[in-house]
Amino acid sequence: SQQGEEDPQALSIQEGENATMNCSYKTSINNLQWYRQNSGRGLVHLILIRSNEREKHSGRLRVTLDTSKKSSSLLITASRAADTASYFCATDAGETSGSRLTFGEGTQLTVNP
Amino acid sequence: DSGVTQTPKHLITATGQRVTLRCSPRSGDLSVYWYQQSLDQGLQFLIQYYNGEERAKGNILERFSAQQFPDLHSELNLSSLELGDSALYFCASSVVAGVRNEQFFGPGTRLTVL
């Protein structure tokens, strides 16, 4: 079963706008990661935020983590048509779970040119 | 390119058959993970190997098995295939199991069971 729940399930925006995707999870974690998947392709790791971090930036990506609410958000600024993809959050509960990643159901982002 | 390779890219087979999916991790990565992605179940963790030994098990059916060889490549064996096994199967690798477990995914094997 999926630990994470992402919302929205689908998001359609215009190029240049910002896109925000949210993720909620249920158990305590060591870190939370965001991945991107182009249709039918492999997943690409975007960013990892540790449980003791609150915010992290990487290029046009900004990730926040609120462990008290068990939630995270991914912000993509100044979106481009090439950002069109599915975005997944994945939680890592650490050694006790054998470091598996538990993925959410994903947000399908469409950026219209 | 993540550095993780998977073969074959596509596999079409019939119910009841057995197939083997192969994965070569990134150079230096000791952990290999297998995931299944289907429309109804999403991305599901199947199994993890670390340096040749099974480390964690997820939602892996008894009809499925995996192993990691001394050269660290891994194989996922799927037997007595059913229509519902049709899915994308991903392999991922990481350096070590631990707090910073960034995983690098291969392109996947698309399995179609007819």
Coordinates of C-alpha atoms in Angstrom, one line a residue:
Chain A
S1 CA 0.0 0.0 0.0
Q2 CA 1.1 3.6 -0.6
Q3 CA 2.2 5.5 2.4
G4 CA 2.2 8.8 0.7
E5 CA -0.7 10.7 -0.7
E6 CA -0.1 13.4 -3.2
D7 CA -2.3 16.2 -4.2
P8 CA -3.4 17.3 -6.5
Q9 CA -3.5 14.1 -8.6
A10 CA -3.2 16.3 -11.7
L11 CA -2.1 19.9 -12.3
S12 CA -2.2 21.8 -15.5
I13 CA -0.5 25.2 -15.7
Q14 CA 0.9 27.6 -18.2
E15 CA 4.6 28.0 -18.9
G16 CA 6.2 30.4 -16.5
E17 CA 3.8 29.8 -13.7
N18 CA 4.8 28.0 -10.5
A19 CA 3.7 24.5 -9.7
T20 CA 3.1 23.3 -6.2
M21 CA 2.6 19.6 -5.3
N22 CA 1.9 18.3 -1.8
C23 CA 2.6 15.0 -0.2
S24 CA 1.5 13.5 3.1
Y25 CA 2.7 10.4 4.8
K26 CA 1.9 8.3 7.8
T27 CA 4.9 7.0 9.6
S28 CA 8.1 8.6 10.9
I29 CA 10.8 8.9 8.3
N30 CA 14.6 9.4 7.9
N31 CA 14.2 11.4 4.8
L32 CA 11.7 12.2 2.0
Q33 CA 12.6 12.3 -1.6
W34 CA 11.0 13.6 -4.8
Y35 CA 11.2 11.8 -8.1
R36 CA 10.1 12.7 -11.5
Q37 CA 8.9 10.3 -14.2
N38 CA 8.3 11.0 -17.8
S39 CA 5.7 8.9 -19.3
G40 CA 6.6 5.2 -19.3
R41 CA 10.2 6.0 -18.4
G42 CA 12.4 5.5 -15.4
L43 CA 12.3 7.7 -12.3
V44 CA 14.7 10.5 -11.9
H45 CA 15.8 11.6 -8.4
L46 CA 15.2 15.3 -7.9
I47 CA 15.9 16.1 -4.3
L48 CA 16.2 14.6 -0.8
I49 CA 15.3 16.3 2.4
R50 CA 16.3 14.8 5.7
S51 CA 13.9 14.6 8.6
N52 CA 15.8 17.3 10.5
E53 CA 15.6 19.7 7.6
R54 CA 12.8 22.1 6.9
E55 CA 13.5 23.4 3.5
K56 CA 15.8 22.7 0.6
H57 CA 16.5 24.2 -2.7
S58 CA 17.9 22.9 -6.0
G59 CA 17.8 25.1 -9.0
R60 CA 14.1 25.9 -9.7
L61 CA 13.0 23.3 -7.1
R62 CA 12.1 24.1 -3.5
V63 CA 11.1 21.4 -1.1
T64 CA 9.7 21.9 2.4
L65 CA 9.1 19.3 5.1
D66 CA 6.9 19.5 8.1
T67 CA 7.4 16.4 10.2
S68 CA 4.8 17.5 12.8
K69 CA 2.2 17.4 10.0
K70 CA 3.9 14.6 8.2
S71 CA 3.7 16.5 4.9
S72 CA 6.0 17.9 2.3
S73 CA 5.6 20.2 -0.7
L74 CA 7.5 20.5 -4.0
L75 CA 7.5 23.9 -5.7
I76 CA 8.7 24.2 -9.2
T77 CA 9.2 27.9 -10.1
A78 CA 9.0 29.4 -13.6
S79 CA 7.8 26.1 -15.1
R80 CA 8.7 25.0 -18.6
A81 CA 6.9 22.7 -21.0
A82 CA 9.8 20.2 -20.4
D83 CA 8.7 19.9 -16.7
T84 CA 5.6 18.0 -17.9
A85 CA 5.9 14.7 -16.1
S86 CA 4.6 12.8 -13.1
Y87 CA 6.1 13.7 -9.7
F88 CA 6.3 11.3 -6.8
C89 CA 7.3 11.7 -3.2
A90 CA 8.9 8.8 -1.6
T91 CA 9.6 8.2 2.1
D92 CA 12.5 6.4 3.6
A93 CA 11.9 5.0 7.0
G94 CA 15.5 3.9 7.4
E95 CA 17.1 0.8 8.6
T96 CA 14.1 -0.8 10.3
S97 CA 12.4 -1.0 6.9
G98 CA 15.5 -2.0 5.1
S99 CA 15.8 1.4 3.4
R100 CA 13.0 0.7 1.0
L101 CA 11.3 3.7 -0.5
T102 CA 7.5 4.0 -0.2
F103 CA 6.1 6.0 -3.0
G104 CA 3.0 8.1 -3.2
E105 CA 0.6 7.9 -6.0
G106 CA 2.1 10.9 -7.9
T107 CA 1.0 14.2 -9.3
Q108 CA 0.7 14.4 -13.1
L109 CA 1.9 17.9 -14.0
T110 CA 1.2 19.3 -17.4
V111 CA 2.9 22.6 -18.4
N112 CA 1.3 24.2 -21.4
P113 CA 3.5 26.2 -23.7
Chain B
D1 CA 21.4 8.4 -17.8
S2 CA 21.3 7.0 -14.3
G3 CA 24.0 4.5 -14.8
V4 CA 21.6 1.6 -14.0
T5 CA 20.9 -0.7 -16.9
Q6 CA 18.0 -3.1 -17.3
T7 CA 17.3 -5.8 -19.8
P8 CA 15.2 -6.5 -21.7
K9 CA 13.3 -3.2 -22.3
H10 CA 10.1 -5.0 -23.3
L11 CA 8.9 -8.6 -22.7
I12 CA 5.8 -10.1 -24.0
T13 CA 4.9 -13.6 -22.8
A14 CA 2.0 -15.8 -22.0
T15 CA 0.2 -16.8 -18.8
G16 CA 1.9 -19.5 -17.0
Q17 CA 5.4 -18.7 -18.3
R18 CA 8.5 -17.7 -16.5
V19 CA 10.7 -14.7 -17.2
T20 CA 14.0 -13.3 -15.9
L21 CA 14.6 -9.6 -15.7
R22 CA 18.2 -8.4 -15.3
C23 CA 19.6 -5.3 -13.7
S24 CA 23.1 -3.9 -13.5
P25 CA 23.6 -1.3 -10.7
R26 CA 25.6 1.9 -11.0
S27 CA 29.3 1.3 -10.5
G28 CA 30.1 1.2 -6.8
D29 CA 26.5 0.8 -5.7
L30 CA 26.0 -2.2 -3.3
S31 CA 22.3 -2.0 -2.9
V32 CA 19.8 -3.1 -5.5
Y33 CA 16.0 -2.6 -5.2
W34 CA 13.2 -4.0 -7.4
Y35 CA 9.9 -2.1 -7.8
Q36 CA 6.8 -2.9 -9.7
Q37 CA 4.7 -0.1 -11.2
S38 CA 1.1 -0.9 -12.4
L39 CA -1.9 1.3 -13.0
D40 CA -3.9 -0.1 -10.1
Q41 CA -1.1 -0.6 -7.5
G42 CA 1.2 2.3 -8.3
L43 CA 4.9 1.9 -7.4
Q44 CA 5.4 -1.0 -5.1
F45 CA 8.6 -2.0 -3.5
L46 CA 9.3 -5.7 -4.1
I47 CA 12.7 -6.6 -2.6
Q48 CA 16.2 -5.2 -1.8
Y49 CA 19.6 -6.8 -1.9
Y50 CA 22.7 -5.5 -0.3
N51 CA 26.1 -6.8 -1.3
G52 CA 24.6 -10.2 -2.3
E53 CA 22.3 -10.7 0.6
E54 CA 18.5 -10.1 0.8
R55 CA 18.0 -7.0 3.0
A56 CA 14.3 -6.2 2.9
K57 CA 11.2 -7.7 1.4
G58 CA 8.1 -5.8 0.4
N59 CA 5.0 -6.8 -1.5
I60 CA 6.7 -9.6 -3.5
L61 CA 4.6 -12.6 -4.4
E62 CA 5.9 -16.1 -3.7
R63 CA 5.9 -16.7 -7.4
F64 CA 8.6 -14.1 -7.7
S65 CA 12.2 -14.4 -6.6
A66 CA 15.4 -12.4 -6.9
Q67 CA 19.1 -12.7 -6.3
Q68 CA 22.2 -10.5 -6.4
F69 CA 25.3 -12.0 -7.8
P70 CA 28.9 -11.5 -6.7
D71 CA 29.4 -8.9 -9.5
L72 CA 26.4 -7.1 -7.9
H73 CA 24.1 -7.5 -10.9
S74 CA 20.6 -8.7 -9.9
E75 CA 17.9 -10.8 -11.5
L76 CA 14.2 -10.9 -10.8
N77 CA 12.5 -14.1 -11.7
L78 CA 8.8 -14.1 -12.3
S79 CA 7.1 -17.5 -12.7
S80 CA 3.6 -18.8 -13.3
L81 CA 2.8 -15.5 -14.8
E82 CA -0.7 -14.1 -14.6
L83 CA -2.4 -11.3 -16.5
G84 CA -2.1 -9.1 -13.5
D85 CA 1.7 -9.3 -13.5
S86 CA 1.7 -7.0 -16.5
A87 CA 3.6 -3.9 -15.3
L88 CA 6.7 -1.9 -15.5
Y89 CA 9.5 -3.4 -13.4
F90 CA 12.2 -1.0 -12.2
C91 CA 15.5 -1.7 -10.7
A92 CA 17.2 0.9 -8.6
S93 CA 20.6 1.1 -6.9
S94 CA 22.2 3.1 -4.2
V95 CA 25.5 3.2 -2.5
V96 CA 24.5 2.0 0.9
A97 CA 21.3 1.5 2.9
G98 CA 21.0 4.3 5.3
V99 CA 19.8 7.8 6.0
R100 CA 20.8 9.3 2.6
N101 CA 19.2 6.6 0.5
E102 CA 19.0 8.3 -2.9
Q103 CA 18.1 5.7 -5.3
F104 CA 19.0 5.7 -9.0
F105 CA 16.5 4.0 -11.3
G106 CA 16.9 2.1 -14.4
P107 CA 14.7 2.6 -17.5
G108 CA 12.5 -0.3 -16.5
T109 CA 11.3 -3.5 -18.2
R110 CA 7.8 -3.4 -19.5
L111 CA 6.3 -6.9 -19.0
T112 CA 3.1 -7.8 -20.9
V113 CA 1.4 -11.1 -20.1
L114 CA -1.1 -12.2 -22.7

